[in-house]
Short mmCIF file of C-alpha atoms and ligand atoms in Angstrom, two decimals:
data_model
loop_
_atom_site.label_atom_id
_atom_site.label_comp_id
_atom_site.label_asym_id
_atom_site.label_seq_id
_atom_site.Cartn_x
_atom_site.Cartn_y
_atom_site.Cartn_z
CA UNK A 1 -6.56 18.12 -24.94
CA UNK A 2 -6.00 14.71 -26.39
CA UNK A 3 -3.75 11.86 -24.87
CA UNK A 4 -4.03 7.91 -25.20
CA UNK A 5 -3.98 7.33 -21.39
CA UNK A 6 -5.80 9.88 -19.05
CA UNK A 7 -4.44 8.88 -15.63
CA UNK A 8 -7.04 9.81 -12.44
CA UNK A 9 -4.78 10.22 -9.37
CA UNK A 10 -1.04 11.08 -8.98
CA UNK A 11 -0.10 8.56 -6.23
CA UNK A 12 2.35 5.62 -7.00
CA UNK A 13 0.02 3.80 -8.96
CA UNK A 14 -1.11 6.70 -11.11
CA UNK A 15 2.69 8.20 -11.79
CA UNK A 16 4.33 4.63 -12.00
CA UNK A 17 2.10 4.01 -15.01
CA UNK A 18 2.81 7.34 -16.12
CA UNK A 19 6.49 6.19 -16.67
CA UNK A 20 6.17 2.90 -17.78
CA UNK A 21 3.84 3.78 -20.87
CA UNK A 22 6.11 6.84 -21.59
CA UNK A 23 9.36 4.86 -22.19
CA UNK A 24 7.16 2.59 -24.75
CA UNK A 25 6.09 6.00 -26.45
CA UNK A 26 2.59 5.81 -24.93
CA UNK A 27 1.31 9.25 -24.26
CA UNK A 28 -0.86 9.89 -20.56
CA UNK A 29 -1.96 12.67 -18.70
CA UNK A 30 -1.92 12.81 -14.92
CA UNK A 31 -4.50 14.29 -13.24
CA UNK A 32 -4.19 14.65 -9.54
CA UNK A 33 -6.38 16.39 -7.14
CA UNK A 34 -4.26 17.63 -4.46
CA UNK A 35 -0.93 20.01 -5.03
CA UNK A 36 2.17 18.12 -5.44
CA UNK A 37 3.55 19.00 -1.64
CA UNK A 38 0.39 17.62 -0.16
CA UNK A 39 0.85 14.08 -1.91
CA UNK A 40 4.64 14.14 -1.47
CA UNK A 41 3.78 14.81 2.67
CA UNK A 42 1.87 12.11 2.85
CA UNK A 43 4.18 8.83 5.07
CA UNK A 44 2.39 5.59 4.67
CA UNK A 45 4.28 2.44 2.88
CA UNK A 46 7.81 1.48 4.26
CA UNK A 47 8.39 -2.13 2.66
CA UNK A 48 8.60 -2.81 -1.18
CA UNK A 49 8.36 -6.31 -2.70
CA UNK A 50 10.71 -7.58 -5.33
CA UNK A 51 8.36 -6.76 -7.90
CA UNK A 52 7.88 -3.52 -7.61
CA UNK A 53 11.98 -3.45 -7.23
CA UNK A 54 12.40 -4.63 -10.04
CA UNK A 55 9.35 -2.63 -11.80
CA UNK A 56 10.81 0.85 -10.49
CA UNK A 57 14.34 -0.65 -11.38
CA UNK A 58 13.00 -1.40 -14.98
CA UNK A 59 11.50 1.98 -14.87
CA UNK A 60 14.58 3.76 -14.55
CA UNK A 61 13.32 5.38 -11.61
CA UNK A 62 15.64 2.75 -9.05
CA UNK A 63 18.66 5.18 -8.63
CA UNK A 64 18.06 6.30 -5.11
CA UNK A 65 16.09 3.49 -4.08
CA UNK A 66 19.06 1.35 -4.67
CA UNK A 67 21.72 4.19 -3.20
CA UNK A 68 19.41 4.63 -0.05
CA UNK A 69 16.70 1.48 0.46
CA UNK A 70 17.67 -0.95 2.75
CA UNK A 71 17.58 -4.87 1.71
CA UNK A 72 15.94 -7.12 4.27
CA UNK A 73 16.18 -10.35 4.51
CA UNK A 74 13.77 -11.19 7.88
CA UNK A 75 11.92 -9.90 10.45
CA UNK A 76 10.95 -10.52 14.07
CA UNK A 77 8.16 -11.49 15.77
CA UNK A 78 7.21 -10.98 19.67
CA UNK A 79 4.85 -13.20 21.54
CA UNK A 80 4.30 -13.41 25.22
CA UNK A 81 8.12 -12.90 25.91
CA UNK A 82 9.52 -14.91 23.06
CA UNK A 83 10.43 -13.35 19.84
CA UNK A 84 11.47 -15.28 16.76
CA UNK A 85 13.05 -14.48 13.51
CA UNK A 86 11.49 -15.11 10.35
CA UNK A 87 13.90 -15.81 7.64
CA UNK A 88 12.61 -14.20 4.83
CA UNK A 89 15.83 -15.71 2.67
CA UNK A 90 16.08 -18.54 3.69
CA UNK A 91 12.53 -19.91 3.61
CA UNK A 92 11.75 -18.35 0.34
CA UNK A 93 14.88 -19.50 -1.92
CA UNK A 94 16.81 -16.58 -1.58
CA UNK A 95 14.28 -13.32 -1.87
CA UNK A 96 14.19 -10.53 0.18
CA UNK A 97 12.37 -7.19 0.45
CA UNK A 98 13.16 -3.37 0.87
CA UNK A 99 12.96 -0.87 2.84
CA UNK A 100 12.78 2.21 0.92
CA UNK A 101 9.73 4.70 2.01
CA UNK A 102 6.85 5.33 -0.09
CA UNK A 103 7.05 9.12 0.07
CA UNK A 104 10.87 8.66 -1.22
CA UNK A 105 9.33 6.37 -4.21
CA UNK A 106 7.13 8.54 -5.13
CA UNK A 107 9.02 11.61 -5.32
CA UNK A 108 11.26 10.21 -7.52
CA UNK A 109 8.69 9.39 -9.66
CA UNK A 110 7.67 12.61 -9.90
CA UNK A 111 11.51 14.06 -10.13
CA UNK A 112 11.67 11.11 -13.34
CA UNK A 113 8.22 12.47 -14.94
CA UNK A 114 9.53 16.22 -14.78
CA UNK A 115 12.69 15.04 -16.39
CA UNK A 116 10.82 13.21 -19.36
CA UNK A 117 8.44 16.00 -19.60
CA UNK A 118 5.83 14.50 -18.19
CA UNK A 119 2.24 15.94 -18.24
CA UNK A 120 0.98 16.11 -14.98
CA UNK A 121 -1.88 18.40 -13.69
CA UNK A 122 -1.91 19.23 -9.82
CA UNK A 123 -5.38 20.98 -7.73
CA UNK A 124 -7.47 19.38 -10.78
CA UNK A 125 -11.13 19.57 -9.53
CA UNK A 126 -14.27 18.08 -10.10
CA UNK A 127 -12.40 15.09 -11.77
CA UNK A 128 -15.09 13.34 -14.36
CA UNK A 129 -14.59 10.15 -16.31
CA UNK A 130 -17.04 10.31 -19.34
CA UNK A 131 -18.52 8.16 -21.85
CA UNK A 132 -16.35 5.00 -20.51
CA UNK A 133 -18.82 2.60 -22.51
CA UNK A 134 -17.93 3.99 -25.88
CA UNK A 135 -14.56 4.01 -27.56
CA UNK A 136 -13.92 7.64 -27.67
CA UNK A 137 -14.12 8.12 -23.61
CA UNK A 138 -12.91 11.68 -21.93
CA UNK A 139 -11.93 13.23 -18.87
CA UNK A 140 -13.02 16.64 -17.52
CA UNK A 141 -11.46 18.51 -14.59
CA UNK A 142 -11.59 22.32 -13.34
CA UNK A 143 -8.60 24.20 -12.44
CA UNK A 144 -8.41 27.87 -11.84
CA UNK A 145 -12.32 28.81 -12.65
CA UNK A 146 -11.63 26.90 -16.04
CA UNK A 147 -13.21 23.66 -17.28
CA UNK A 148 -10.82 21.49 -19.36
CA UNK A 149 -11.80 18.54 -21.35
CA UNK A 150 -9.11 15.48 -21.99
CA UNK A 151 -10.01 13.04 -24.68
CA UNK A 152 -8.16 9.71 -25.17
CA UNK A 153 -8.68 5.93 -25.49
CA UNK A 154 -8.61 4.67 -22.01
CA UNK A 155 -8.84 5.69 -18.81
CA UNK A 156 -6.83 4.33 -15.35
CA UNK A 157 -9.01 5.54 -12.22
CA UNK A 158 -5.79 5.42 -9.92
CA UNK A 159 -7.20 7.89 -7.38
CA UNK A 160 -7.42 5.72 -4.48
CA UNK A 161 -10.09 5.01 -1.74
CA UNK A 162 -11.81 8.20 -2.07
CA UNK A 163 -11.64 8.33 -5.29
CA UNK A 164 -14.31 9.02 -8.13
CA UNK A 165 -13.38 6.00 -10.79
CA UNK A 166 -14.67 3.13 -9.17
CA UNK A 167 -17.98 5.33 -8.13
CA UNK A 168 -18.22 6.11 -12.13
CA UNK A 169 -18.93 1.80 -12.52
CA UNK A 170 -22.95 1.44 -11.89
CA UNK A 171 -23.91 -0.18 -8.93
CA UNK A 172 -25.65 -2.49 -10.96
CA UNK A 173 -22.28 -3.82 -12.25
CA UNK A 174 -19.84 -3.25 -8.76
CA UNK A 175 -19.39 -5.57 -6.37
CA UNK A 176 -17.89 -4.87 -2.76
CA UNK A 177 -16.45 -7.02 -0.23
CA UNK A 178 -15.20 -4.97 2.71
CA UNK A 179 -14.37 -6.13 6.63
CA UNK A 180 -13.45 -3.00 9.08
CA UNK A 181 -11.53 -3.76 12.37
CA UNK A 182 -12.19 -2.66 15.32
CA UNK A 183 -9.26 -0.65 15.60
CA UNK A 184 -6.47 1.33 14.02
CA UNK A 185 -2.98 2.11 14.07
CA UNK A 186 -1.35 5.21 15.62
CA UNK A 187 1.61 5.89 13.35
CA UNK A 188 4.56 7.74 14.58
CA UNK A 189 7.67 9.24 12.04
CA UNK A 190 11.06 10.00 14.40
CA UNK A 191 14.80 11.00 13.32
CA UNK A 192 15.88 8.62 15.85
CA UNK A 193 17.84 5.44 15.14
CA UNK A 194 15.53 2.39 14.59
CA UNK A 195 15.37 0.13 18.08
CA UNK A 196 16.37 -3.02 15.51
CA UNK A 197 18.25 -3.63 12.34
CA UNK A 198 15.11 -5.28 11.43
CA UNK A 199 11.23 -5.06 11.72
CA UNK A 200 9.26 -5.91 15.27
CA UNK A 201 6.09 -7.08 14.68
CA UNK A 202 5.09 -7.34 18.27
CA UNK A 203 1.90 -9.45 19.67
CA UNK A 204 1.03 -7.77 23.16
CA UNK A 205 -1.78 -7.98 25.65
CA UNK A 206 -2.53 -4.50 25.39
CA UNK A 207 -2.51 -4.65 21.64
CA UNK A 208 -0.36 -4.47 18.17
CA UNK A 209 3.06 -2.66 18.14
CA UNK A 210 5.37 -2.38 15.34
CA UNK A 211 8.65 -1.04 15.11
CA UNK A 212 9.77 -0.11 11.52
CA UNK A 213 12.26 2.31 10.18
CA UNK A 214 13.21 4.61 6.75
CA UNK A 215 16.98 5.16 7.61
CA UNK A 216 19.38 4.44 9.86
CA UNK A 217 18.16 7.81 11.38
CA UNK A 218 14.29 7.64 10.79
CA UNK A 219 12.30 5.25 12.68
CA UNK A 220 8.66 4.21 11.91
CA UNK A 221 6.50 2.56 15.12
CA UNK A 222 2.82 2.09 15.47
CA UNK A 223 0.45 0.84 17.83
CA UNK A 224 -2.93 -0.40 17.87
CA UNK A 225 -5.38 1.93 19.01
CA UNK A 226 -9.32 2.06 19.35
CA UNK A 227 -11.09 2.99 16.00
CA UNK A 228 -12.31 6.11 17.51
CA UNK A 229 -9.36 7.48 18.64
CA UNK A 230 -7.95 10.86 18.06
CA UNK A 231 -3.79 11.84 17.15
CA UNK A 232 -4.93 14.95 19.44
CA UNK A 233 -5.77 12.95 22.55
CA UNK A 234 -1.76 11.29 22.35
CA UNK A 235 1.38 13.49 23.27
CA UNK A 236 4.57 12.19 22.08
CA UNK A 237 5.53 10.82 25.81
CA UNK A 238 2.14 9.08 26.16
CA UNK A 239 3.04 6.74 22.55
CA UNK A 240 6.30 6.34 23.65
CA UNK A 241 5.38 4.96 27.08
CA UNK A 242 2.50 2.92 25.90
CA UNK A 243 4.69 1.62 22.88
CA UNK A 244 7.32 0.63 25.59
CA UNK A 245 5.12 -1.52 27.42
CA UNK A 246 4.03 -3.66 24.27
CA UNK A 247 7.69 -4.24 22.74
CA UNK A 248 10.13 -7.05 24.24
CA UNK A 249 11.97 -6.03 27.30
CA UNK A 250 15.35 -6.12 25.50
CA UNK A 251 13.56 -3.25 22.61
CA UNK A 252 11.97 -1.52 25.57
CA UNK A 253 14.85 -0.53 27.06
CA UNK A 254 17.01 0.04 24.26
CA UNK A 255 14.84 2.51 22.06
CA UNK A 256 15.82 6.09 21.07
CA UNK A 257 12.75 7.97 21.81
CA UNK A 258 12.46 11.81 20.38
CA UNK A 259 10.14 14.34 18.97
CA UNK A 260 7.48 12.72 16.05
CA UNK A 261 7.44 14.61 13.21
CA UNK A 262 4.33 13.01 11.36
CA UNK A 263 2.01 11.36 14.18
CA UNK A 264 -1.23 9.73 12.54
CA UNK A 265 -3.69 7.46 12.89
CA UNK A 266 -5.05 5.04 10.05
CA UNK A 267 -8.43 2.93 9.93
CA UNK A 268 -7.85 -0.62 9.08
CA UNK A 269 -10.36 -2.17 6.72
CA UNK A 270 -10.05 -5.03 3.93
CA UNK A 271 -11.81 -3.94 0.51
CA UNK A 272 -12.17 -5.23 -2.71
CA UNK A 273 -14.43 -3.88 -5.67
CA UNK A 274 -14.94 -6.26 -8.53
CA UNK A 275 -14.69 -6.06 -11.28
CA UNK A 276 -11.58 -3.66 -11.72
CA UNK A 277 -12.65 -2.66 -15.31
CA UNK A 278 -15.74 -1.29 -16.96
CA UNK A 279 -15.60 -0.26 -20.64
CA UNK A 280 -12.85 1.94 -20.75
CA UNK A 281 -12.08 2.76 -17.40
CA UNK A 282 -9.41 0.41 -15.18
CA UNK A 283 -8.77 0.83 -11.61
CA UNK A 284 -5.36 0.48 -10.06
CA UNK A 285 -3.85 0.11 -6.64
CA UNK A 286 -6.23 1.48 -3.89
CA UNK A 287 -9.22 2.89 -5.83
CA UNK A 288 -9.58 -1.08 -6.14
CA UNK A 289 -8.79 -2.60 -2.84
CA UNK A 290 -7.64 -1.99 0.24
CA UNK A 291 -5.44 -4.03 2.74
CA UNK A 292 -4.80 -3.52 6.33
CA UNK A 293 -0.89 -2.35 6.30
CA UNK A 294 -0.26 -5.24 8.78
CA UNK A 295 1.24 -7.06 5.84
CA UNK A 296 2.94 -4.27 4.07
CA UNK A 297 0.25 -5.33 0.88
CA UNK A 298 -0.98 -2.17 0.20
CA UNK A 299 1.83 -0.53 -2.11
CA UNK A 300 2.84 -3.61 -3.50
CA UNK A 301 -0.60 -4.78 -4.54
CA UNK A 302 -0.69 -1.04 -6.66
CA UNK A 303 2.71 -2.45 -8.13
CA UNK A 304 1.09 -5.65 -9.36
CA UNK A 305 -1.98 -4.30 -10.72
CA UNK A 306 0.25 -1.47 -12.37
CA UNK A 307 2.09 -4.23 -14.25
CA UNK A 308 -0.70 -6.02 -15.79
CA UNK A 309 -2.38 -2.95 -16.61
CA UNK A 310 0.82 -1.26 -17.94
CA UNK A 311 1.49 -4.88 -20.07
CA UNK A 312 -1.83 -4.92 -21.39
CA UNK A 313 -1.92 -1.11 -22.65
CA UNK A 314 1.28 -1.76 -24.49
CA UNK A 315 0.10 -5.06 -26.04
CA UNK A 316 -3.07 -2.99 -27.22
CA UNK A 317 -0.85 0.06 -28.98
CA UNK A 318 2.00 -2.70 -30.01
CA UNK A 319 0.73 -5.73 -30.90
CA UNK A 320 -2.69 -4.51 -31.73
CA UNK A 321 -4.08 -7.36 -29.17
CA UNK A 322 -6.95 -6.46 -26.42
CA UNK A 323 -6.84 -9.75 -24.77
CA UNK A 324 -4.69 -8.83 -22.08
CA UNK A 325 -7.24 -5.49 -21.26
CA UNK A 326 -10.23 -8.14 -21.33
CA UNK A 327 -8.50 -9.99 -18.97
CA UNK A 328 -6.98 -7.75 -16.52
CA UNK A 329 -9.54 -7.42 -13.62
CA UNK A 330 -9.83 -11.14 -13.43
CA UNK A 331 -6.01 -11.88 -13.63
CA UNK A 332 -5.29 -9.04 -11.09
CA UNK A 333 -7.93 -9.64 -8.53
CA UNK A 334 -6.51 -13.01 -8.62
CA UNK A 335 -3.37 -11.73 -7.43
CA UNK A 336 -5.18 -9.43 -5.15
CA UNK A 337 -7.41 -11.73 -3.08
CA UNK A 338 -4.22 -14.22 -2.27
CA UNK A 339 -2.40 -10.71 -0.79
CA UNK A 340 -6.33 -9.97 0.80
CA UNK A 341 -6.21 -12.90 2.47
CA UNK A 342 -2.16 -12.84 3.47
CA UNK A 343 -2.99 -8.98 5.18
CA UNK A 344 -6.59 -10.59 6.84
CA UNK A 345 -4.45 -13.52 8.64
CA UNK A 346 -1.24 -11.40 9.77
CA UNK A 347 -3.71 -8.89 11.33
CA UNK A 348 -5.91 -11.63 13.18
CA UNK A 349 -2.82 -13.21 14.58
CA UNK A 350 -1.00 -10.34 15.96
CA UNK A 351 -3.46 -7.85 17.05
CA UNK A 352 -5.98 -7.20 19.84
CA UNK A 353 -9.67 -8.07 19.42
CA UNK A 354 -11.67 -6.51 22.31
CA UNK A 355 -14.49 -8.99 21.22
CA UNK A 356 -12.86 -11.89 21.05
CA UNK A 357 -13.64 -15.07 23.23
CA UNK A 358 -11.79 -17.07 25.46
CA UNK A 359 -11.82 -19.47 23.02
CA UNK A 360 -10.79 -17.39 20.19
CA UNK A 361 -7.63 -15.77 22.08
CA UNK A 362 -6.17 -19.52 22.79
CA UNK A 363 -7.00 -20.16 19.24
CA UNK A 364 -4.85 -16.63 17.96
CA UNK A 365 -1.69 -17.99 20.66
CA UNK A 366 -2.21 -21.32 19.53
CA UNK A 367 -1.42 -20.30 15.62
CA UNK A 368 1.40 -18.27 17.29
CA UNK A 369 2.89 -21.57 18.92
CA UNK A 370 2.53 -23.53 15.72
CA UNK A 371 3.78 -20.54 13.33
CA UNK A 372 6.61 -20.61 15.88
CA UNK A 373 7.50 -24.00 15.92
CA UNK A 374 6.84 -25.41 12.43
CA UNK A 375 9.23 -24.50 9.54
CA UNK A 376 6.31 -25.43 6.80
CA UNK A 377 4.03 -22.68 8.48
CA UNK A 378 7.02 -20.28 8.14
CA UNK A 379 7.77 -21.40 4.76
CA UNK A 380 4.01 -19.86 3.83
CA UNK A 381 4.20 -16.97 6.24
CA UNK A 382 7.51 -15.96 4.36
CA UNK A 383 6.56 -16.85 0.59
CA UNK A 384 3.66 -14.52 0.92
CA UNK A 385 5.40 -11.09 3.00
CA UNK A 386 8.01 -11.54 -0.24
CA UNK A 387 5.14 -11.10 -2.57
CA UNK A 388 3.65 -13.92 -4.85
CA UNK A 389 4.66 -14.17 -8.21
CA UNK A 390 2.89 -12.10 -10.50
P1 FAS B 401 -3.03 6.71 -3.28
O1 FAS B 401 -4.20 6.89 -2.35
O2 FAS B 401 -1.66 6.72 -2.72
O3 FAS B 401 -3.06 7.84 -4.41
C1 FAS B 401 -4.28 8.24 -5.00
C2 FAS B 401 -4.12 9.67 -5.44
O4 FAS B 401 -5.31 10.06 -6.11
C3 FAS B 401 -3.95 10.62 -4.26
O5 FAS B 401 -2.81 11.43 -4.46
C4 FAS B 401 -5.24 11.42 -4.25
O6 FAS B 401 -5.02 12.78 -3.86
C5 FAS B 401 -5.68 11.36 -5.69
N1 FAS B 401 -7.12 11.49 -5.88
C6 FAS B 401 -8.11 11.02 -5.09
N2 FAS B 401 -9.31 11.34 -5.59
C7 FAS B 401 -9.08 12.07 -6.74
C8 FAS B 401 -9.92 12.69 -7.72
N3 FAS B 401 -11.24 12.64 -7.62
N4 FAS B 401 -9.32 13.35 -8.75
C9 FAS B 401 -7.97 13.38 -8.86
N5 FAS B 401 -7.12 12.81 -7.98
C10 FAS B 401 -7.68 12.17 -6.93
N6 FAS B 401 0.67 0.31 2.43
C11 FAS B 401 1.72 -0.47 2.80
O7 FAS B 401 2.14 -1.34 2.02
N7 FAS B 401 2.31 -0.28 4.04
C12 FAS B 401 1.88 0.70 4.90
O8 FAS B 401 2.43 0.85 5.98
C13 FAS B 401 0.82 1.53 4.54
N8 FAS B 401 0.38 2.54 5.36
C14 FAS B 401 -0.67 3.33 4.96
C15 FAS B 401 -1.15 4.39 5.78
C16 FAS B 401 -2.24 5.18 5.37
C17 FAS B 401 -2.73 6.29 6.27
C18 FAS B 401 -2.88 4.93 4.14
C19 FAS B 401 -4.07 5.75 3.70
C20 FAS B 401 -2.41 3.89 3.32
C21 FAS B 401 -1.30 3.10 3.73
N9 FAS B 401 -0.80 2.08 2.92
C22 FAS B 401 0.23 1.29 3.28
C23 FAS B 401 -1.38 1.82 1.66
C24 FAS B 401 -0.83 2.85 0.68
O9 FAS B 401 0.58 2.77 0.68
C25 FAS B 401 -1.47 2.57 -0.64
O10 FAS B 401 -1.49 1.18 -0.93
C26 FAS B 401 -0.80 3.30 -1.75
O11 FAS B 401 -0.79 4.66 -1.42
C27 FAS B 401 -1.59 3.01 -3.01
O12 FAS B 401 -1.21 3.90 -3.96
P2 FAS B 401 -2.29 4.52 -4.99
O13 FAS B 401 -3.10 3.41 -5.54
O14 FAS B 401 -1.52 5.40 -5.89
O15 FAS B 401 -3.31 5.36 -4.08
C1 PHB B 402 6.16 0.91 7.56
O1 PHB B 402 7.40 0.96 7.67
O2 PHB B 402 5.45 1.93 7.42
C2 PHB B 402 5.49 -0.45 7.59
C3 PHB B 402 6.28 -1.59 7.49
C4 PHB B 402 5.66 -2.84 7.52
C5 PHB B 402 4.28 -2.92 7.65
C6 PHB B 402 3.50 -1.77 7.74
C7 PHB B 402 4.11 -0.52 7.71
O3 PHB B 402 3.69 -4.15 7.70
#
């Protein structure tokens, strides 16, 4: 087969690109690993920047994200029995974010591809990029006891963590900068109504809670739990009793408990892999970097990357210019550290760290207090949970 774009990976990033390069009459083949239920089971992001708003808007894949997502324009915080609203508007000029689930993004994506005939293989095994120093680079994949071969010009490894594009860059050429946390978060999904119109992020004693939503019928809370813990060891009554004790009296007697129907747990770690391009390969979105969700980075970091990639491809098929594909991994990772370093500092402040000192707990309640009572440090808490310009 021959396409200009061969797209690894059939998440957000890898189907959002997908679109955008179709409606400028850039062809791309998807090639995704697992079937499409799997993918489309999958609950993880909750909170989508502006950008990618407008991006999925410009897409013309913003139908039911603007029928059903939720505009939000601040959130709470909970510390040691106060808990303080962060006006998202108001200290950021006017932006907001939604609430529209990832899952819900991505199957319309999907539901938009299908409608524009869009070539996308599911169960593709064995996934190899090829030949990504030369011009004439191809994909190969196995599917039903068949090997297939895709050529094309370029290649977007959007196939996440796990993935195999960035392990196709030499390790004489990658760099990795990665921190892992001594903990994770226990993710519950529940058709109950959310305990507040807006998020709780909640700073506890006994450790991280957050109480997020999907609908005005489907909540989303998590709590921090040891990074050996396993979803088997918690019944649905012990995470609603232990996320109870870490939310604000007022929340803990007011929430809707009921059965979960998704209960997870997800490692926290902060990753980056530079550079984001060799020859003809370019990573997007996850296989890149990875945030800890504490800033609700993750997605929208996929978003931004998808952008400048998407921008440059055209420019090279359009305007017959390659400058903006020379200059993608620097101008993204740019964006990407400032988010790296947003996620890093909202997960230091509110959670738990078993090994921290004496010295280093007054120093996370101290940044509380200040973030608390200073305007300026809300102003930057704020610009950055909108999303930096791209
Ligand atoms: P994805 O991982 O979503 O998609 C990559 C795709 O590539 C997958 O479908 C995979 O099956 C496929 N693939 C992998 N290897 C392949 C191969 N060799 N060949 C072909 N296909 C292959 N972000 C937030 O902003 N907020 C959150 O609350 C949040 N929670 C998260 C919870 C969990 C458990 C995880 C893992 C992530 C969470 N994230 C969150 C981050 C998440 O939303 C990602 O940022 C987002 O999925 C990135 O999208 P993609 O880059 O498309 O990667
Ligand atoms: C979610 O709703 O899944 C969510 C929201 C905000 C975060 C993380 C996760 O910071």
């Amino acid at each position: 087969m021959q396409t200009q774009v061969a797209i690894i990976g059939g998440g957000p990033s890898g189907l959002l690109l997908s679109q955008i390069l179709h409606l400028r009459g850039i062809s791309s083949i998807v090639l995704e690993q697992k079937s499409r239920n799997y993918v489309l089971g999958r609950i993880r992001a909750g909170v989508l920047e502006q950008g990618l708003v407008d991006m999925v808007r410009a897409a013309g894949v913003g139908e039911r994200m603007d029928k059903e997502g939720h505009p939000h324009s601040g959130f709470d915080i909970a510390f040691h029995g106060q808990r303080k609203r962060i006006d998202l508007e108001g200290l950021s000029g006017g932006k907001t974010v939604m609430v529209y689930g990832q899952t819900e993004l991505t199957l319309d994506l999907y539901e938009a591809r299908d409608q524009m005939g869009g070539h996308i293989v599911h169960e593709a095994e064995n996934v190899t990029p090829c030949e990504l120093e030369t011009d004439r680079p191809y994909v190969t994949y196995e599917k039903g006891g068949n090997i297939y071969r895709i050529d094309c010009d370029f290649i977007a490894g959007c196939d996440g963590f796990h993935g195999v594009s960035r392990q196709s860059i030499p390790k004489s050429v990658l760099r990795e900068y990665e921190k892992v946390y001594p903990f994770g978060w226990l993710g519950v999904l529940s058709k109950t109504p959310p305990v507040s119109s807006e998020l709780i992020y909640n700073h506890n004693d006994r450790g991280f809670a957050l109480c997020s939503m999907r609908n005005a019928n489907l909540s989303r809370y998590y709590i921090q739990c040891s990074m050996n813990e396993r979803v088997e060891n918690w019944s649905d009554e012990q995470f609603w009793e232990e996320l109870k004790k870490r939310l604000p009296e007022q929340a803990a007697q007011e929430i809707v408990t009921g059965p979960s129907i998704e209960k997870s747990i997800a490692p926290l770690r902060s990753f980056v892999a530079e550079p984001l391009s060799y020859g003809r390969l370019f990573l997007a979105g996850d296989a890149g970097h990875i945030v800890p969700p504490t800033g609700a980075k993750g997605l929208n970091l996929a978003a931004s990357d998808i952008y400048y990639l998407s921008e440059a491809l055209i420019d090279h098929y359009k305007k017959k210019s390659d400058q903006g594909l020379k200059d993608y991994s620097e101008k993204a990772l740019k964006r990407i550290w400032k988010a790296m370093r947003f996620s890093w500092w909202m997960t230091t402040l509110l959670h738990k760290f078993p090994q921290n000192s004496e010295f280093d707990n007054r120093m996370q309640e101290t940044e509380l207090d200040y973030l608390f009572s200073s305007e300026a440090a809300q102003k930057a808490l704020a610009e950055n949970y909108v999303g930096l310009p791209y």
